[in-house]
Amino acid sequence: MGKSDAELKPLPTIPVNSKPVNNKPTVHHTATVQVTQAPVVPSPEPADSYEPPEEVKKIHIQTLEVKKADGTKLHLSDCTGDRRALLIGINYTGLANPLHGCVNDTADMKKFLLSVGFQEENIRVLTDDQVGTQWMPTRENIFHHLKWLIHDAKKNDSYFLHYSGHGGQVRDLDGDETDGQDNCIFPVDHAENGVIIDDELHRDVVKKLPPGVRLTVLFDCCHSGSALDLPYIYAATGYIRGSSALANLGHELVEGNFDAEALKELQEKWQKLQLEEKEFARQVSLKAADADVIMFSGCKDDQTSADVSITRGGNTSSNGAMTYAFTKCIRENPVQSYQEMLGNIRDLLKDKYKQKPQLSSSRPMNMQELFHM
């Protein structure tokens, strides 16, 4: 970085209803960073060339109702209210393990959001090339602007959160994680003030949103599969991973192979899936929320996410693979279901990258519903 944290100017007042807060956890979390190389991918259309077709502009998504795990109805946002976006990109310039495409990701995402109806004055961008300002992505500034993002939230509002930077894992201290690890992101000052773990993001963002508010999230970083601790994680088939898992054994029972070894293996699978269903129910009881939160993640919890090199108009730049795939997927097909979108994003990356993008939600989804935000 150009300046140390001690040299940063005081934060100017930001027009929200309450003052910035420093939500440091009691425990100072540290984590290690994994770095991936940047292969070259085909060039997409320029980020500012996308124009939604007229039929998409006229689509009115009616307010839907879904049922929570306890059977009560949950109202969803139709995304016709206020729109706000917070974009965070950290290259870690001058630090160990620098990245090269994260600031570019925020610029591309901003152009994309402007093309689909978000207004300039309602988009805030935190990048680590804005040294000495309130727009530096320090831990304190990130929480401050997250508070701005969701302030005065009301029914049918639509918010967007984008993070491109390093991600990692730390030991889970409160027992809410199936794998014993909390996922985390790395503010630019993580060495001094700690990482931000998924429990904090879930508590201060997801749980703070009222019913009927949409938050669409894109995390382009390593170990991001459950970076918001959303309990409903969807497969490309449209089914929830972990729920009704016992039914998936049905096809094995009709194969006709009932020798002793096969029966033993089937019994072991049955017992494992029973435990998975119990754990899924526990996760829902802990982490389901009333708001309409949908998250696209660059990879599974145990995977890393790649940087890519993209050529536009003869110029080559670095970007995050997931940010590239997300925006390209929507530009090429503005009208698609969530199930189709998850599959199409994975198809864009599968030939060159090992990462497998994920889709998770705070509530049960109809994966045939058209993507909107």
Short mmCIF file of C-alpha atoms in Angstrom, two decimals:
data_model
loop_
_atom_site.label_atom_id
_atom_site.label_comp_id
_atom_site.label_asym_id
_atom_site.label_seq_id
_atom_site.Cartn_x
_atom_site.Cartn_y
_atom_site.Cartn_z
CA MET A 1 0.00 0.00 0.00
CA GLY A 2 1.05 3.58 -0.56
CA LYS A 3 0.45 4.56 3.07
CA SER A 4 0.25 2.70 6.35
CA ASP A 5 -3.01 2.63 8.28
CA ALA A 6 -1.48 5.09 10.73
CA GLU A 7 -1.17 7.63 7.92
CA LEU A 8 -4.76 7.35 6.69
CA LYS A 9 -6.88 10.48 6.86
CA PRO A 10 -9.87 10.48 9.22
CA LEU A 11 -13.06 9.07 7.71
CA PRO A 12 -15.42 11.79 6.45
CA THR A 13 -19.05 11.54 7.48
CA ILE A 14 -21.11 9.14 5.36
CA PRO A 15 -24.83 9.94 4.98
CA VAL A 16 -26.40 7.01 6.78
CA ASN A 17 -28.65 6.94 9.80
CA SER A 18 -26.00 5.88 12.26
CA LYS A 19 -22.28 6.23 12.79
CA PRO A 20 -19.63 3.80 11.54
CA VAL A 21 -18.89 0.95 13.87
CA ASN A 22 -15.81 -1.18 14.26
CA ASN A 23 -17.21 -4.71 14.50
CA LYS A 24 -14.03 -6.48 15.54
CA PRO A 25 -14.58 -10.01 16.84
CA THR A 26 -13.40 -10.93 20.29
CA VAL A 27 -10.90 -13.31 18.71
CA HIS A 28 -8.32 -11.95 16.26
CA HIS A 29 -8.66 -14.34 13.31
CA THR A 30 -5.71 -14.97 11.03
CA ALA A 31 -5.55 -17.13 7.93
CA THR A 32 -3.16 -18.09 5.15
CA VAL A 33 -3.64 -17.17 1.50
CA GLN A 34 -3.53 -19.53 -1.47
CA VAL A 35 -2.58 -18.06 -4.86
CA THR A 36 -3.55 -19.40 -8.30
CA GLN A 37 -2.08 -18.66 -11.71
CA ALA A 38 -3.89 -16.72 -14.44
CA PRO A 39 -4.55 -18.62 -17.67
CA VAL A 40 -5.81 -16.78 -20.75
CA VAL A 41 -9.50 -17.00 -21.63
CA PRO A 42 -11.38 -15.80 -24.75
CA SER A 43 -12.31 -12.14 -24.81
CA PRO A 44 -15.89 -11.20 -23.85
CA GLU A 45 -17.76 -8.28 -25.31
CA PRO A 46 -16.78 -4.92 -23.80
CA ALA A 47 -18.36 -4.48 -20.39
CA ASP A 48 -20.31 -1.36 -21.40
CA SER A 49 -21.82 -2.76 -24.61
CA TYR A 50 -24.61 -4.78 -23.00
CA GLU A 51 -28.15 -3.52 -23.50
CA PRO A 52 -31.05 -5.63 -22.18
CA PRO A 53 -33.61 -6.45 -24.90
CA GLU A 54 -36.98 -4.74 -24.71
CA GLU A 55 -38.83 -7.87 -23.59
CA VAL A 56 -36.54 -8.17 -20.57
CA LYS A 57 -37.09 -4.52 -19.63
CA LYS A 58 -40.83 -5.15 -19.58
CA ILE A 59 -40.66 -8.22 -17.36
CA HIS A 60 -42.45 -7.62 -14.07
CA ILE A 61 -41.58 -10.24 -11.52
CA GLN A 62 -44.57 -10.57 -9.21
CA THR A 63 -43.99 -10.96 -5.50
CA LEU A 64 -43.70 -14.63 -4.72
CA GLU A 65 -44.33 -16.60 -1.59
CA VAL A 66 -42.35 -19.58 -0.40
CA LYS A 67 -42.61 -21.63 2.74
CA LYS A 68 -39.86 -21.81 5.31
CA ALA A 69 -38.83 -25.06 6.96
CA ASP A 70 -41.45 -24.57 9.67
CA GLY A 71 -44.21 -24.13 7.07
CA THR A 72 -44.74 -20.38 7.53
CA LYS A 73 -44.95 -18.20 4.43
CA LEU A 74 -42.07 -15.95 3.44
CA HIS A 75 -42.55 -12.99 1.10
CA LEU A 76 -39.89 -12.44 -1.55
CA SER A 77 -38.75 -9.21 -3.16
CA ASP A 78 -39.97 -8.33 -6.64
CA CYS A 79 -36.91 -6.05 -6.94
CA THR A 80 -38.94 -2.96 -7.89
CA GLY A 81 -37.93 -0.83 -4.88
CA ASP A 82 -34.68 0.97 -4.08
CA ARG A 83 -31.46 -0.42 -5.51
CA ARG A 84 -28.01 -0.12 -3.95
CA ALA A 85 -24.71 -1.89 -4.58
CA LEU A 86 -21.41 -2.26 -2.73
CA LEU A 87 -18.39 -3.46 -4.74
CA ILE A 88 -15.14 -4.45 -3.00
CA GLY A 89 -11.91 -5.20 -4.87
CA ILE A 90 -8.53 -5.75 -3.21
CA ASN A 91 -5.29 -6.36 -5.12
CA TYR A 92 -3.12 -6.22 -1.94
CA THR A 93 -0.62 -3.98 -3.75
CA GLY A 94 2.67 -3.88 -1.86
CA LEU A 95 1.66 -6.79 0.38
CA ALA A 96 2.48 -10.49 0.32
CA ASN A 97 0.56 -12.55 -2.27
CA PRO A 98 -0.75 -9.66 -4.38
CA LEU A 99 -3.56 -10.16 -6.90
CA HIS A 100 -3.99 -8.29 -10.17
CA GLY A 101 -7.62 -8.48 -11.30
CA CYS A 102 -9.73 -7.53 -8.30
CA VAL A 103 -9.84 -3.77 -8.84
CA ASN A 104 -10.64 -4.45 -12.51
CA ASP A 105 -13.49 -6.69 -11.36
CA THR A 106 -15.16 -3.83 -9.50
CA ALA A 107 -14.88 -1.55 -12.53
CA ASP A 108 -16.41 -4.18 -14.82
CA MET A 109 -19.14 -4.98 -12.30
CA LYS A 110 -20.04 -1.32 -11.93
CA LYS A 111 -20.44 -0.95 -15.72
CA PHE A 112 -22.58 -4.05 -15.76
CA LEU A 113 -24.83 -2.84 -12.91
CA LEU A 114 -25.30 0.54 -14.60
CA SER A 115 -26.40 -1.29 -17.75
CA VAL A 116 -29.13 -3.18 -15.87
CA GLY A 117 -30.68 -0.23 -14.07
CA PHE A 118 -28.59 0.58 -11.00
CA GLN A 119 -27.85 4.29 -10.58
CA GLU A 120 -24.35 5.77 -10.22
CA GLU A 121 -25.16 7.52 -6.94
CA ASN A 122 -26.33 4.24 -5.39
CA ILE A 123 -23.14 2.26 -6.14
CA ARG A 124 -20.17 2.42 -3.78
CA VAL A 125 -16.77 1.00 -4.69
CA LEU A 126 -14.02 0.10 -2.18
CA THR A 127 -10.61 -0.60 -3.74
CA ASP A 128 -7.10 -0.52 -2.35
CA ASP A 129 -5.86 2.00 -4.90
CA GLN A 130 -7.86 4.71 -3.09
CA VAL A 131 -5.26 5.21 -0.36
CA GLY A 132 -6.06 7.65 2.41
CA THR A 133 -9.81 7.76 1.79
CA GLN A 134 -12.98 6.22 3.19
CA TRP A 135 -13.02 3.99 0.10
CA MET A 136 -10.03 1.90 1.20
CA PRO A 137 -11.28 -1.67 1.92
CA THR A 138 -10.10 -1.86 5.52
CA ARG A 139 -11.99 -4.03 7.95
CA GLU A 140 -13.67 -1.00 9.54
CA ASN A 141 -14.60 0.59 6.22
CA ILE A 142 -16.07 -2.64 4.87
CA PHE A 143 -18.42 -2.95 7.85
CA HIS A 144 -19.24 0.75 7.62
CA HIS A 145 -20.30 0.51 3.97
CA LEU A 146 -22.12 -2.78 4.52
CA LYS A 147 -24.22 -0.84 7.01
CA TRP A 148 -24.91 1.76 4.33
CA LEU A 149 -25.86 -0.95 1.85
CA ILE A 150 -28.71 -2.31 3.97
CA HIS A 151 -29.81 0.81 5.86
CA ASP A 152 -33.56 1.62 5.82
CA ALA A 153 -34.24 -1.66 4.01
CA LYS A 154 -37.86 -2.13 3.00
CA LYS A 155 -40.01 -4.59 1.09
CA ASN A 156 -39.13 -5.05 -2.62
CA ASP A 157 -35.73 -3.32 -2.34
CA SER A 158 -32.87 -4.96 -4.23
CA TYR A 159 -29.24 -4.77 -3.08
CA PHE A 160 -26.07 -6.18 -4.63
CA LEU A 161 -22.81 -7.09 -2.87
CA HIS A 162 -19.65 -8.01 -4.80
CA TYR A 163 -16.31 -9.04 -3.30
CA SER A 164 -13.16 -9.84 -5.27
CA GLY A 165 -10.03 -10.60 -3.28
CA HIS A 166 -8.42 -13.27 -1.14
CA GLY A 167 -10.53 -15.79 0.76
CA GLY A 168 -9.52 -18.35 3.33
CA GLN A 169 -10.57 -20.49 6.27
CA VAL A 170 -10.07 -20.32 10.03
CA ARG A 171 -11.00 -22.71 12.83
CA ASP A 172 -14.67 -22.56 13.79
CA LEU A 173 -14.93 -21.51 17.44
CA ASP A 174 -18.67 -21.75 18.04
CA GLY A 175 -19.53 -25.15 16.55
CA ASP A 176 -21.90 -23.96 13.83
CA GLU A 177 -19.87 -25.27 10.87
CA THR A 178 -20.21 -28.81 9.53
CA ASP A 179 -16.55 -28.99 8.49
CA GLY A 180 -15.16 -27.21 11.56
CA GLN A 181 -13.94 -24.25 9.49
CA ASP A 182 -15.24 -20.68 9.15
CA ASN A 183 -14.75 -19.13 5.73
CA CYS A 184 -13.26 -15.64 5.69
CA ILE A 185 -12.30 -12.71 3.49
CA PHE A 186 -9.17 -10.57 3.79
CA PRO A 187 -9.51 -6.80 4.23
CA VAL A 188 -6.48 -4.84 3.12
CA ASP A 189 -5.50 -4.39 6.80
CA HIS A 190 -6.07 -8.02 7.81
CA ALA A 191 -2.54 -8.37 9.21
CA GLU A 192 -3.28 -5.67 11.78
CA ASN A 193 -7.02 -6.01 12.38
CA GLY A 194 -7.95 -9.55 11.36
CA VAL A 195 -10.02 -11.21 8.67
CA ILE A 196 -13.82 -11.07 8.38
CA ILE A 197 -15.46 -14.45 8.97
CA ASP A 198 -18.73 -15.78 7.60
CA ASP A 199 -20.39 -15.66 11.04
CA GLU A 200 -19.90 -11.88 11.13
CA LEU A 201 -21.25 -11.34 7.62
CA HIS A 202 -24.27 -13.52 8.38
CA ARG A 203 -24.95 -11.68 11.64
CA ASP A 204 -24.41 -8.13 10.39
CA VAL A 205 -25.89 -8.43 6.89
CA VAL A 206 -28.15 -11.45 6.36
CA LYS A 207 -29.84 -11.41 9.76
CA LYS A 208 -30.29 -7.62 9.71
CA LEU A 209 -32.44 -7.64 6.56
CA PRO A 210 -36.25 -7.69 6.93
CA PRO A 211 -38.61 -9.94 4.94
CA GLY A 212 -39.28 -8.97 1.34
CA VAL A 213 -35.80 -7.53 0.69
CA ARG A 214 -33.49 -9.03 -1.94
CA LEU A 215 -29.74 -9.18 -1.53
CA THR A 216 -27.85 -10.69 -4.47
CA VAL A 217 -24.23 -11.53 -3.66
CA LEU A 218 -21.22 -12.48 -5.76
CA PHE A 219 -18.03 -13.58 -3.99
CA ASP A 220 -15.09 -14.12 -6.32
CA CYS A 221 -12.52 -15.58 -3.95
CA CYS A 222 -11.11 -18.84 -2.64
CA HIS A 223 -13.10 -20.93 -0.13
CA SER A 224 -16.27 -18.95 -0.86
CA GLY A 225 -18.92 -21.66 -1.18
CA SER A 226 -20.64 -20.74 2.10
CA ALA A 227 -19.04 -17.36 2.75
CA LEU A 228 -22.36 -15.94 3.99
CA ASP A 229 -23.41 -19.07 5.88
CA LEU A 230 -26.59 -19.52 3.83
CA PRO A 231 -28.10 -22.95 4.56
CA TYR A 232 -29.70 -23.84 1.20
CA ILE A 233 -26.95 -24.83 -1.25
CA TYR A 234 -28.20 -25.89 -4.68
CA ALA A 235 -26.90 -28.40 -7.18
CA ALA A 236 -27.13 -27.74 -10.93
CA THR A 237 -30.00 -30.26 -10.98
CA GLY A 238 -32.09 -27.75 -9.02
CA TYR A 239 -32.14 -29.81 -5.83
CA ILE A 240 -30.92 -28.70 -2.42
CA ARG A 241 -27.69 -30.42 -1.44
CA GLY A 242 -28.16 -32.30 1.82
CA SER A 243 -31.97 -32.26 1.91
CA SER A 244 -34.01 -35.36 1.02
CA ALA A 245 -30.70 -37.08 0.46
CA LEU A 246 -32.08 -40.49 1.40
CA ALA A 247 -34.31 -40.48 -1.67
CA ASN A 248 -31.22 -40.42 -3.88
CA LEU A 249 -30.50 -44.04 -2.98
CA GLY A 250 -33.64 -45.24 -4.75
CA HIS A 251 -31.99 -45.89 -8.08
CA GLU A 252 -29.43 -48.17 -6.44
CA LEU A 253 -32.16 -50.38 -5.03
CA VAL A 254 -33.49 -51.21 -8.49
CA GLU A 255 -30.12 -52.27 -9.90
CA GLY A 256 -30.61 -55.79 -8.61
CA ASN A 257 -27.14 -56.15 -7.10
CA PHE A 258 -27.83 -57.43 -3.60
CA ASP A 259 -24.70 -59.41 -2.73
CA ALA A 260 -23.34 -59.08 0.80
CA GLU A 261 -20.74 -56.47 -0.09
CA ALA A 262 -23.27 -54.33 -1.97
CA LEU A 263 -25.75 -54.48 0.92
CA LYS A 264 -23.05 -53.47 3.38
CA GLU A 265 -22.09 -50.50 1.21
CA LEU A 266 -25.74 -49.51 0.84
CA GLN A 267 -26.23 -49.64 4.62
CA GLU A 268 -23.18 -47.41 5.14
CA LYS A 269 -24.51 -44.91 2.62
CA TRP A 270 -27.90 -44.96 4.33
CA GLN A 271 -26.35 -44.19 7.71
CA LYS A 272 -24.20 -41.42 6.24
CA LEU A 273 -27.16 -39.80 4.52
CA GLN A 274 -29.23 -39.95 7.69
CA LEU A 275 -26.49 -37.95 9.42
CA GLU A 276 -26.35 -35.52 6.49
CA GLU A 277 -30.10 -34.89 6.73
CA LYS A 278 -29.85 -34.22 10.46
CA GLU A 279 -26.97 -31.80 9.88
CA PHE A 280 -28.91 -30.05 7.11
CA ALA A 281 -31.86 -29.56 9.47
CA ARG A 282 -29.48 -28.13 12.09
CA GLN A 283 -27.97 -25.71 9.58
CA VAL A 284 -31.43 -24.50 8.52
CA SER A 285 -32.47 -23.92 12.13
CA LEU A 286 -29.27 -21.92 12.76
CA LYS A 287 -28.89 -19.98 9.52
CA ALA A 288 -32.17 -19.58 7.64
CA ALA A 289 -33.26 -15.94 7.44
CA ASP A 290 -36.39 -13.98 6.60
CA ALA A 291 -34.75 -11.88 3.87
CA ASP A 292 -34.42 -12.98 0.24
CA VAL A 293 -30.64 -13.52 0.03
CA ILE A 294 -29.12 -15.32 -2.97
CA MET A 295 -25.38 -15.82 -3.33
CA PHE A 296 -23.18 -16.89 -6.24
CA SER A 297 -19.75 -18.12 -5.09
CA GLY A 298 -16.66 -18.67 -7.20
CA CYS A 299 -15.95 -22.14 -5.82
CA LYS A 300 -16.69 -24.72 -3.14
CA ASP A 301 -15.49 -24.20 0.42
CA ASP A 302 -12.48 -26.46 -0.15
CA GLN A 303 -11.48 -24.99 -3.52
CA THR A 304 -9.52 -21.99 -4.79
CA SER A 305 -10.65 -19.40 -7.35
CA ALA A 306 -8.54 -18.30 -10.30
CA ASP A 307 -7.51 -15.00 -11.82
CA VAL A 308 -7.82 -14.85 -15.62
CA SER A 309 -6.28 -12.72 -18.36
CA ILE A 310 -8.82 -11.18 -20.73
CA THR A 311 -8.14 -9.38 -24.02
CA ARG A 312 -10.45 -6.55 -25.01
CA GLY A 313 -9.77 -4.42 -28.08
CA GLY A 314 -6.14 -5.47 -28.17
CA ASN A 315 -5.57 -4.72 -24.46
CA THR A 316 -5.08 -7.52 -21.94
CA SER A 317 -6.22 -7.18 -18.33
CA SER A 318 -6.55 -9.45 -15.31
CA ASN A 319 -9.95 -10.36 -13.84
CA GLY A 320 -11.48 -12.90 -11.51
CA ALA A 321 -12.81 -15.96 -13.31
CA MET A 322 -16.16 -15.88 -11.49
CA THR A 323 -16.80 -12.18 -12.11
CA TYR A 324 -15.99 -12.72 -15.79
CA ALA A 325 -18.31 -15.74 -16.05
CA PHE A 326 -21.19 -14.12 -14.13
CA THR A 327 -21.35 -10.98 -16.28
CA LYS A 328 -20.70 -12.84 -19.55
CA CYS A 329 -23.44 -15.37 -18.76
CA ILE A 330 -26.09 -12.68 -18.23
CA ARG A 331 -25.03 -10.58 -21.23
CA GLU A 332 -25.30 -13.59 -23.53
CA ASN A 333 -28.64 -14.76 -22.10
CA PRO A 334 -30.52 -12.15 -20.03
CA VAL A 335 -33.55 -14.43 -19.63
CA GLN A 336 -32.67 -17.65 -17.82
CA SER A 337 -33.66 -19.52 -14.70
CA TYR A 338 -31.40 -19.80 -11.67
CA GLN A 339 -30.82 -23.44 -12.50
CA GLU A 340 -29.83 -22.59 -16.06
CA MET A 341 -27.64 -19.75 -14.87
CA LEU A 342 -25.71 -21.91 -12.41
CA GLY A 343 -25.15 -24.51 -15.12
CA ASN A 344 -24.13 -21.93 -17.72
CA ILE A 345 -21.62 -20.25 -15.39
CA ARG A 346 -20.07 -23.64 -14.61
CA ASP A 347 -19.92 -24.47 -18.33
CA LEU A 348 -17.97 -21.27 -19.03
CA LEU A 349 -15.27 -22.27 -16.53
CA LYS A 350 -15.15 -26.06 -16.51
CA ASP A 351 -12.73 -26.57 -19.42
CA LYS A 352 -9.97 -24.39 -17.96
CA TYR A 353 -10.53 -24.29 -14.19
CA LYS A 354 -11.04 -26.76 -11.38
CA GLN A 355 -13.23 -24.39 -9.36
CA LYS A 356 -16.96 -25.19 -9.28
CA PRO A 357 -19.20 -22.14 -8.73
CA GLN A 358 -21.91 -22.48 -6.09
CA LEU A 359 -25.39 -21.03 -5.54
CA SER A 360 -26.82 -20.71 -2.04
CA SER A 361 -29.82 -19.02 -0.48
CA SER A 362 -31.28 -17.95 2.83
CA ARG A 363 -34.58 -19.61 1.92
CA PRO A 364 -35.92 -22.47 -0.23
CA MET A 365 -35.81 -21.55 -3.93
CA ASN A 366 -37.71 -22.51 -7.02
CA MET A 367 -34.70 -22.95 -9.29
CA GLN A 368 -36.96 -22.56 -12.35
CA GLU A 369 -37.65 -18.96 -11.33
CA LEU A 370 -36.11 -16.41 -13.71
CA PHE A 371 -32.97 -14.69 -12.48
CA HIS A 372 -33.65 -11.07 -11.55
CA MET A 373 -32.20 -8.50 -9.23
#
